mmCIF file of C-alpha atoms in Angstrom:
data_model
loop_
_atom_site.group_PDB
_atom_site.id
_atom_site.type_symbol
_atom_site.label_atom_id
_atom_site.label_comp_id
_atom_site.label_asym_id
_atom_site.label_seq_id
_atom_site.Cartn_x
_atom_site.Cartn_y
_atom_site.Cartn_z
ATOM 1 C CA MET A 27 101.459 145.552 11.051
ATOM 2 C CA THR A 28 100.172 146.377 14.446
ATOM 3 C CA GLY A 29 100.588 142.728 15.332
ATOM 4 C CA ARG A 30 104.385 143.093 14.435
ATOM 5 C CA ILE A 31 104.755 146.155 16.828
ATOM 6 C CA ALA A 32 103.053 144.100 19.530
ATOM 7 C CA ALA A 33 105.391 141.365 19.236
ATOM 8 C CA ILE A 34 108.352 143.515 19.142
ATOM 9 C CA MET A 35 107.404 145.399 22.222
ATOM 10 C CA ILE A 36 106.671 141.850 24.095
ATOM 11 C CA VAL A 37 110.190 140.524 22.942
ATOM 12 C CA VAL A 38 111.950 144.187 24.202
ATOM 13 C CA CYS A 39 110.012 144.095 27.410
ATOM 14 C CA ALA A 40 111.042 140.415 28.113
ATOM 15 C CA ALA A 41 114.604 141.145 27.184
ATOM 16 C CA VAL A 42 114.654 144.241 29.737
ATOM 17 C CA ALA A 43 113.065 142.353 32.474
ATOM 18 C CA GLY A 44 115.428 139.565 31.991
ATOM 19 C CA ILE A 45 118.406 141.748 32.115
ATOM 20 C CA ALA A 46 117.014 143.545 35.128
ATOM 21 C CA MET A 47 116.491 140.296 37.171
ATOM 22 C CA TYR A 48 119.667 139.008 36.169
ATOM 23 C CA TYR A 49 121.603 142.176 37.461
ATOM 24 C CA LEU A 50 119.560 142.392 40.685
ATOM 25 C CA GLN A 51 120.543 138.514 41.477
ATOM 26 C CA VAL A 52 124.021 138.824 40.672
ATOM 27 C CA TYR A 53 124.798 142.175 41.293
ATOM 28 C CA GLY A 54 122.304 144.515 42.740
ATOM 29 C CA TYR A 55 121.559 143.422 46.415
ATOM 30 C CA TYR A 56 125.270 142.898 47.364
ATOM 31 C CA ASP A 57 127.239 145.295 49.521
ATOM 32 C CA GLU A 58 131.132 144.843 49.683
ATOM 33 C CA LEU A 59 132.129 144.818 53.209
ATOM 34 C CA GLU A 60 134.755 147.281 54.498
ATOM 35 C CA PRO A 61 138.344 145.787 55.193
ATOM 36 C CA GLN A 62 138.666 144.316 58.513
ATOM 37 C CA ILE A 63 141.830 143.533 60.597
ATOM 38 C CA GLY A 64 140.183 141.149 63.258
ATOM 39 C CA TYR A 65 137.344 138.607 63.196
ATOM 40 C CA GLN A 66 135.535 137.054 66.044
ATOM 41 C CA VAL A 67 135.290 133.078 66.363
ATOM 42 C CA ALA A 68 133.596 130.728 68.534
ATOM 43 C CA THR A 69 135.474 128.908 71.393
ATOM 44 C CA PRO A 70 134.698 125.672 73.264
ATOM 45 C CA ASP A 71 133.808 127.336 76.509
ATOM 46 C CA GLY A 72 130.937 129.270 74.743
ATOM 47 C CA GLY A 73 132.862 132.389 74.483
ATOM 48 C CA THR A 74 134.503 134.137 71.391
ATOM 49 C CA ALA A 75 138.076 134.964 70.469
ATOM 50 C CA ARG A 76 139.545 137.230 67.949
ATOM 51 C CA LEU A 77 141.682 136.116 64.902
ATOM 52 C CA GLU A 78 143.942 138.541 63.706
ATOM 53 C CA ILE A 79 143.652 138.686 59.991
ATOM 54 C CA ALA A 80 144.813 140.394 56.639
ATOM 55 C CA ASP A 81 143.541 140.732 53.074
ATOM 56 C CA PHE A 82 139.886 140.802 54.370
ATOM 57 C CA GLN A 83 137.455 140.714 51.131
ATOM 58 C CA GLY A 84 133.730 140.297 51.984
ATOM 59 C CA ILE A 85 130.161 140.910 50.818
ATOM 60 C CA ASP A 86 126.863 140.706 52.175
ATOM 61 C CA SER A 87 123.240 141.509 51.636
ATOM 62 C CA THR A 88 119.893 142.687 53.450
ATOM 63 C CA SER A 89 117.727 140.908 51.281
ATOM 64 C CA SER A 90 119.039 137.181 52.495
ATOM 65 C CA PRO A 91 120.631 135.538 55.379
ATOM 66 C CA LEU A 92 122.588 133.451 52.767
ATOM 67 C CA ARG A 93 124.495 135.970 50.796
ATOM 68 C CA TYR A 94 127.501 136.672 53.427
ATOM 69 C CA ARG A 95 130.855 135.522 52.185
ATOM 70 C CA ALA A 96 134.179 136.459 53.226
ATOM 71 C CA CYS A 97 137.738 135.766 52.573
ATOM 72 C CA PHE A 98 140.900 136.397 54.753
ATOM 73 C CA GLN A 99 144.336 135.634 55.518
ATOM 74 C CA ILE A 100 144.868 134.713 59.518
ATOM 75 C CA VAL A 101 148.047 136.194 60.421
ATOM 76 C CA GLY A 102 148.223 135.493 64.235
ATOM 77 C CA GLY A 103 148.061 132.392 66.169
ATOM 78 C CA LEU A 104 144.769 130.220 66.420
ATOM 79 C CA PRO A 105 142.719 129.813 69.580
ATOM 80 C CA GLU A 106 141.018 126.496 70.295
ATOM 81 C CA LEU A 107 138.235 126.441 67.550
ATOM 82 C CA VAL A 108 134.831 124.477 67.732
ATOM 83 C CA ASP A 109 134.677 122.133 64.621
ATOM 84 C CA ARG A 110 131.469 122.288 62.603
ATOM 85 C CA PRO A 111 130.417 118.925 60.898
ATOM 86 C CA HIS A 112 128.365 118.551 57.685
ATOM 87 C CA THR A 113 129.109 121.745 56.083
ATOM 88 C CA GLU A 114 129.033 122.603 52.395
ATOM 89 C CA PRO A 115 129.861 125.759 50.966
ATOM 90 C CA LEU A 116 127.387 127.823 48.939
ATOM 91 C CA ASN A 117 128.385 129.447 45.778
ATOM 92 C CA ALA A 118 129.062 133.154 45.716
ATOM 93 C CA PRO A 119 128.400 135.522 42.822
ATOM 94 C CA GLY A 120 131.190 134.766 40.037
ATOM 95 C CA TRP A 121 132.386 138.458 40.325
ATOM 96 C CA PHE A 122 133.465 137.783 43.832
ATOM 97 C CA ASP A 123 136.435 135.581 42.805
ATOM 98 C CA CYS A 124 138.241 134.793 46.043
ATOM 99 C CA PHE A 125 135.544 132.412 47.159
ATOM 100 C CA ASP A 126 135.399 128.997 45.276
ATOM 101 C CA ALA A 127 132.562 127.082 46.811
ATOM 102 C CA ALA A 128 133.144 123.898 44.794
ATOM 103 C CA GLY A 129 137.044 124.081 45.620
ATOM 104 C CA ILE A 130 136.606 124.632 49.323
ATOM 105 C CA GLY A 131 133.938 121.792 49.451
ATOM 106 C CA GLU A 132 136.227 119.384 48.098
ATOM 107 C CA ASP A 133 138.960 120.591 50.335
ATOM 108 C CA LEU A 134 136.780 119.767 53.272
ATOM 109 C CA THR A 135 135.848 116.598 52.117
ATOM 110 C CA THR A 136 139.608 115.459 51.455
ATOM 111 C CA GLY A 137 140.690 116.911 54.870
ATOM 112 C CA GLU A 138 142.762 119.865 53.588
ATOM 113 C CA ALA A 139 140.560 122.420 55.413
ATOM 114 C CA ARG A 140 139.053 122.187 58.449
ATOM 115 C CA ALA A 141 135.197 123.462 59.172
ATOM 116 C CA VAL A 142 135.010 125.473 62.275
ATOM 117 C CA MET A 143 131.974 127.356 63.844
ATOM 118 C CA VAL A 144 132.495 131.350 63.708
ATOM 119 C CA GLU A 145 128.786 132.124 65.310
ATOM 120 C CA GLU A 146 125.499 129.938 66.222
ATOM 121 C CA ASN A 147 122.445 131.604 64.968
ATOM 122 C CA ALA A 148 123.699 134.699 63.178
ATOM 123 C CA PRO A 149 120.788 135.383 62.256
ATOM 124 C CA TRP A 150 118.501 132.683 63.974
ATOM 125 C CA GLY A 151 118.645 129.563 62.165
ATOM 126 C CA PHE A 152 122.047 129.996 60.382
ATOM 127 C CA ASP A 153 125.387 129.500 61.651
ATOM 128 C CA ARG A 154 128.352 131.102 60.167
ATOM 129 C CA VAL A 155 130.980 128.595 59.151
ATOM 130 C CA MET A 156 134.859 128.972 58.354
ATOM 131 C CA ALA A 157 136.918 126.660 56.304
ATOM 132 C CA LEU A 158 140.298 127.058 57.619
ATOM 133 C CA TYR A 159 143.375 125.980 55.952
ATOM 134 C CA PRO A 160 146.670 125.102 57.411
ATOM 135 C CA ASP A 161 148.431 127.816 55.788
ATOM 136 C CA GLY A 162 146.067 130.458 57.363
ATOM 137 C CA ARG A 163 143.721 130.950 54.407
ATOM 138 C CA ALA A 164 140.091 131.325 55.656
ATOM 139 C CA TYR A 165 136.620 131.428 53.835
ATOM 140 C CA VAL A 166 133.410 132.192 55.670
ATOM 141 C CA TRP A 167 129.654 131.570 54.813
ATOM 142 C CA PRO A 168 126.222 131.096 56.312
ATOM 143 C CA GLN A 169 125.115 127.659 56.769
ATOM 144 C CA ILE A 170 121.394 126.419 57.732
ATOM 145 C CA ASN A 171 121.529 124.841 61.214
ATOM 146 C CA HIS A 172 119.137 122.097 62.325
ATOM 147 C CA CYS A 173 116.951 124.759 63.958
ATOM 148 C CA GLY A 174 116.403 126.581 61.068
ATOM 149 C CA GLU A 175 115.752 123.398 58.782
ATOM 150 C CA LYS A 176 112.916 122.419 61.038
ATOM 151 C CA ALA A 177 111.531 125.930 61.368
ATOM 152 C CA PHE A 178 111.860 126.668 57.687
ATOM 153 C CA ASP A 179 110.067 123.414 56.766
ATOM 154 C CA GLY A 180 107.242 124.082 58.988
ATOM 155 C CA ASP A 181 108.113 121.518 61.508
ATOM 156 C CA PRO A 182 108.388 122.200 65.243
ATOM 157 C CA VAL A 183 111.418 123.538 66.476
ATOM 158 C CA PRO A 184 113.763 121.107 68.426
ATOM 159 C CA ALA A 185 113.751 121.738 72.258
ATOM 160 C CA ASP A 186 117.627 122.263 72.028
ATOM 161 C CA CYS A 187 117.079 125.394 69.841
ATOM 162 C CA PRO A 188 116.666 129.045 70.960
ATOM 163 C CA PRO A 189 113.081 130.316 70.496
ATOM 164 C CA PRO A 190 112.949 131.809 66.966
ATOM 165 C CA PRO A 191 112.607 135.790 66.897
ATOM 166 C CA ALA A 192 109.445 137.205 67.187
ATOM 167 C CA GLN A 193 107.887 137.940 63.792
#
């Protein structure tokens, strides 16, 4: 009888732990962002330009620099933007349904969308990238850059990278 109770307790504890881990990974660490009416993007001269936007939806987390996602509609004109080659959108949680990483990635590959730089090293080692569609739809996510790839692999940081932040 004691063995049966112990086995049941182990199964119950494992189930509770599994449910808690799932919840924390998919829901727990995300914060929905406040609606915005503008968005800053990088320009070829090294500065930034403000885009007028509508229908903003965004999520972020302090637990990882890779959890930021945003979806919105650009309503004003576009400044000259900096292209960001070699991008691949990262998956968003299933409940954040405005962001379809597979569809955006396919559209970038086929040329239906254009990848542009939003901000370099935000935070250090990661760039914010935007997929921009001709109809004004835009999707933003973080993408590891060459500085981050080297540093996080334990290799020396390339000479063209800014120094990593002090830890």
